C-alpha atoms as one frame of an Amber mdcrd trajectory, in Angstrom:
protein
  69.237  -2.695  27.832  69.225  -1.969  24.137  67.539   1.494  24.178  67.211
   1.621  20.396  65.408  -1.715  20.310  63.141  -0.679  23.192  62.001   2.428
  21.319  61.625   0.688  17.936  58.820   2.585  16.117  57.328  -0.704  14.909
  56.819  -1.806  18.501  54.921   1.397  19.258  52.828   2.048  16.141  51.788
  -1.512  15.259  49.485  -1.893  18.320  48.118   1.625  17.763  47.318   0.782
  14.158  45.447  -2.366  15.184  43.395  -0.432  17.743  42.544   2.217  15.152
  41.390  -0.363  12.632  39.223  -2.041  15.270  37.533   1.245  16.177  36.925
   2.040  12.530  35.352  -1.372  11.950  32.996  -0.966  14.916  32.051   2.548
  13.807  31.282   1.466  10.247  29.293  -1.490  11.534  27.201   0.807  13.729
  26.552   3.166  10.813  25.402   0.396   8.498  23.437  -1.692  11.000  20.098
   0.000  10.349  18.423  -3.064   8.868  20.266  -6.300   9.480  23.549  -4.741
   8.371  22.043  -2.961   5.365  21.361   0.751   5.077  17.592   1.399   5.092
  16.206   3.104   1.971  12.726   3.564   0.524  13.348   0.329  -1.399  12.482
  -1.461   1.840   8.777  -1.013   1.079   9.025  -3.003  -2.177   7.546  -6.511
  -2.066   4.415  -8.633  -1.849   1.781  -8.272   0.863  -1.144 -10.162   2.338
  -3.612  -8.948   4.940  -7.103  -7.676   5.628  -9.361  -5.060   4.100 -12.287
  -3.609   5.989 -15.137  -1.851   4.192 -16.954   1.159   5.609 -19.942   2.671
   3.789 -21.219   6.138   4.657 -24.972   6.632   4.239 -27.297   9.568   4.769
 -30.369   9.389   6.954 -33.652  11.176   6.303 -32.281  14.360   7.888 -29.309
  14.393   5.511 -26.857  13.437   8.247 -24.121  10.943   7.475 -23.547   7.768
   9.469 -21.249   4.773   9.255 -22.920   1.618   8.065 -21.604  -1.910   7.857
 -17.915  -1.813   8.738 -16.727  -5.410   8.781 -15.124  -6.762  11.948 -13.072
  -9.599  10.502 -12.188  -8.011   7.190 -11.711  -9.636   3.796  -8.452 -11.329
   2.800  -6.512  -9.300   0.232  -3.150  -9.332  -1.503  -1.120  -6.451  -2.874
   2.318  -5.632  -4.222   4.577  -2.578  -4.170   7.305  -1.771  -6.679   9.303
   1.346  -7.485   6.362   2.999  -9.248   3.075   1.794  -7.833   0.931  -0.041
  -5.326  -1.253  -2.738  -6.895  -4.304  -4.115  -5.088  -5.036  -7.545  -6.497
  -8.677  -8.364  -7.217 -10.112  -5.030  -6.115 -13.549  -5.520  -4.480 -16.006
  -4.120  -7.013 -19.154  -5.893  -5.818 -20.407  -3.040  -3.616 -19.956  -0.652
  -6.523 -21.843  -2.904  -8.946 -24.552  -3.578  -6.367 -25.167   0.143  -5.979
 -25.828   0.303  -9.729 -28.074  -2.735 -10.268 -29.685  -2.962  -6.830 -29.910
  -6.760  -6.934 -27.324  -8.966  -5.230 -27.826 -11.949  -7.531 -27.412  -9.797
 -10.621 -24.404  -8.080  -9.042 -22.746 -11.430  -8.359 -23.244 -12.426 -11.991
 -21.744  -9.169 -13.268 -18.743  -9.412 -10.941 -18.098 -12.962 -12.129 -18.359
 -11.879 -15.768 -15.990  -8.939 -15.273 -13.403 -11.163 -13.609 -10.425 -10.039
 -11.597  -9.841  -6.296 -11.439  -6.398  -5.151 -10.265  -6.243  -1.540  -9.132
  -2.965   0.349  -9.484  -1.964   3.554  -7.697   1.193   5.592  -8.238   2.927
   6.922  -5.131   5.878   8.885  -3.820   7.727   7.695  -0.721   9.730   9.379
   2.030  11.914   7.773   4.691  11.520   9.088   8.236  14.484  10.796   9.926
  14.764   7.865  12.323  14.728   5.442   9.371  12.061   3.357  11.094   9.109
   4.086   8.791   8.254   5.083   5.232   5.344   7.387   4.389   3.599   6.856
   1.061   1.744   9.659  -0.703  -0.725   7.650  -2.786  -1.989   9.073  -6.076
  -5.158   7.157  -7.014  -6.727   7.419 -10.437 -10.283   6.775 -11.608 -11.222
   3.102 -11.546 -12.824   2.295 -14.899 -15.104  -0.687 -15.458 -17.084  -1.912
 -18.444 -20.058  -3.979 -17.305 -22.999  -5.644 -18.993 -26.366  -5.646 -17.219
 -28.601  -8.553 -18.285 -32.041  -7.588 -19.574 -34.875  -8.506 -17.250 -37.442
  -8.819 -20.085 -35.480 -10.761 -22.670 -34.407  -7.663 -24.538 -30.930  -6.441
 -25.331 -28.432  -6.366 -22.491 -27.308  -2.916 -21.350 -23.620  -2.076 -21.564
 -22.305   0.548 -19.178 -19.013   2.340 -18.735 -18.477   2.884 -15.019 -16.058
   5.476 -13.659 -15.298   5.344  -9.953 -13.610   8.353  -8.382 -11.098   7.230
  -5.745  -9.537   9.499  -3.132  -6.949   8.940  -0.411  -8.275   9.109   3.137
  -4.970   8.459   4.931  -1.340   8.524   3.807   0.172   5.075   3.607   2.639
   4.173   6.336   5.117   1.298   6.317   6.952   0.058   9.422  10.536  -0.992
   8.693  10.690  -3.194  11.788   7.433  -5.116  11.362   6.839  -4.925   7.597
   3.305  -3.648   8.237   1.676  -1.354   5.644  -1.540   0.556   6.333  -3.586
   2.965   4.204  -7.195   3.934   3.487  -8.785   4.863   0.172 -12.363   5.923
  -0.518 -14.590   5.463  -3.561 -16.364   8.825  -3.388 -18.444   8.927  -6.571
 -19.629   6.733  -9.422 -20.376   8.121 -12.878 -21.975   6.212 -15.731 -21.231
   6.813 -19.393 -18.283   8.229 -21.279 -16.784  11.666 -21.859 -19.191  14.586
 -21.601 -22.147  12.207 -21.317 -21.204  10.946 -17.860 -23.882  11.184 -15.179
 -23.390  10.712 -11.440 -25.074   7.709  -9.841 -27.271   9.198  -7.073 -27.741
   5.902  -5.226 -24.028   5.344  -4.615 -22.807   5.820  -1.055 -19.115   6.689
  -0.517 -17.212   3.580   0.526 -13.901   3.494   2.370 -11.502   0.574   2.052
  -9.136   0.215   5.014  -6.044  -1.872   4.314  -3.838  -3.509   6.963  -1.161
  -5.500   5.143   1.883  -7.535   6.186   4.910  -7.886   3.947   5.721 -11.485
   3.010   8.631 -12.825   5.047  10.562 -13.724   1.889  10.703 -10.098   0.781
  10.715  -8.351   4.179  14.467  -7.667   4.292  15.300  -8.533   0.694  16.030
  -4.926  -0.210
């Protein structure tokens, strides 16, 4: 037997090298396979959404106690989008706000139609969970501002109003990486009429919570 040939270093180290490369490949694949082979980041929440919005109005009874009134069961269809800077709710539902001002549903419908589509934008900061399976969103809502015209009931001059709706976050937004589901609640807590120092609170307005349950469009679910 040719001892030198039997102990040829190439015959020993070549198989070891192949095994090492295989182990490295498997290890790297396991590290990166958080989201279809892509590392999960907060960018995963970016995209377009469709879903439902339920409305919950809080009213006070004669004893001054608060009670829920009129939460919808089916919910209204809504669309939204999320980018690196903000969450945008398309066609924000302003009818309940206008109705609380004018007190007449027919007039409210006319005002809403005249105002047209109102898109509401909220800044946010996001954080990825340690398990990389969800993203929390700290929403930062700003005052919703509307300019509406109330038709005169006696043929006189129409009234123009600046409406300022204070919006607060009721629950932190949460996005599921696996399902693409995004949920959050915001509440319109107060309505003020007028501008600057001349603003006055609308006493007839009842705080209204908007509960969003949105699904990320399939096209953008794993795009990022």
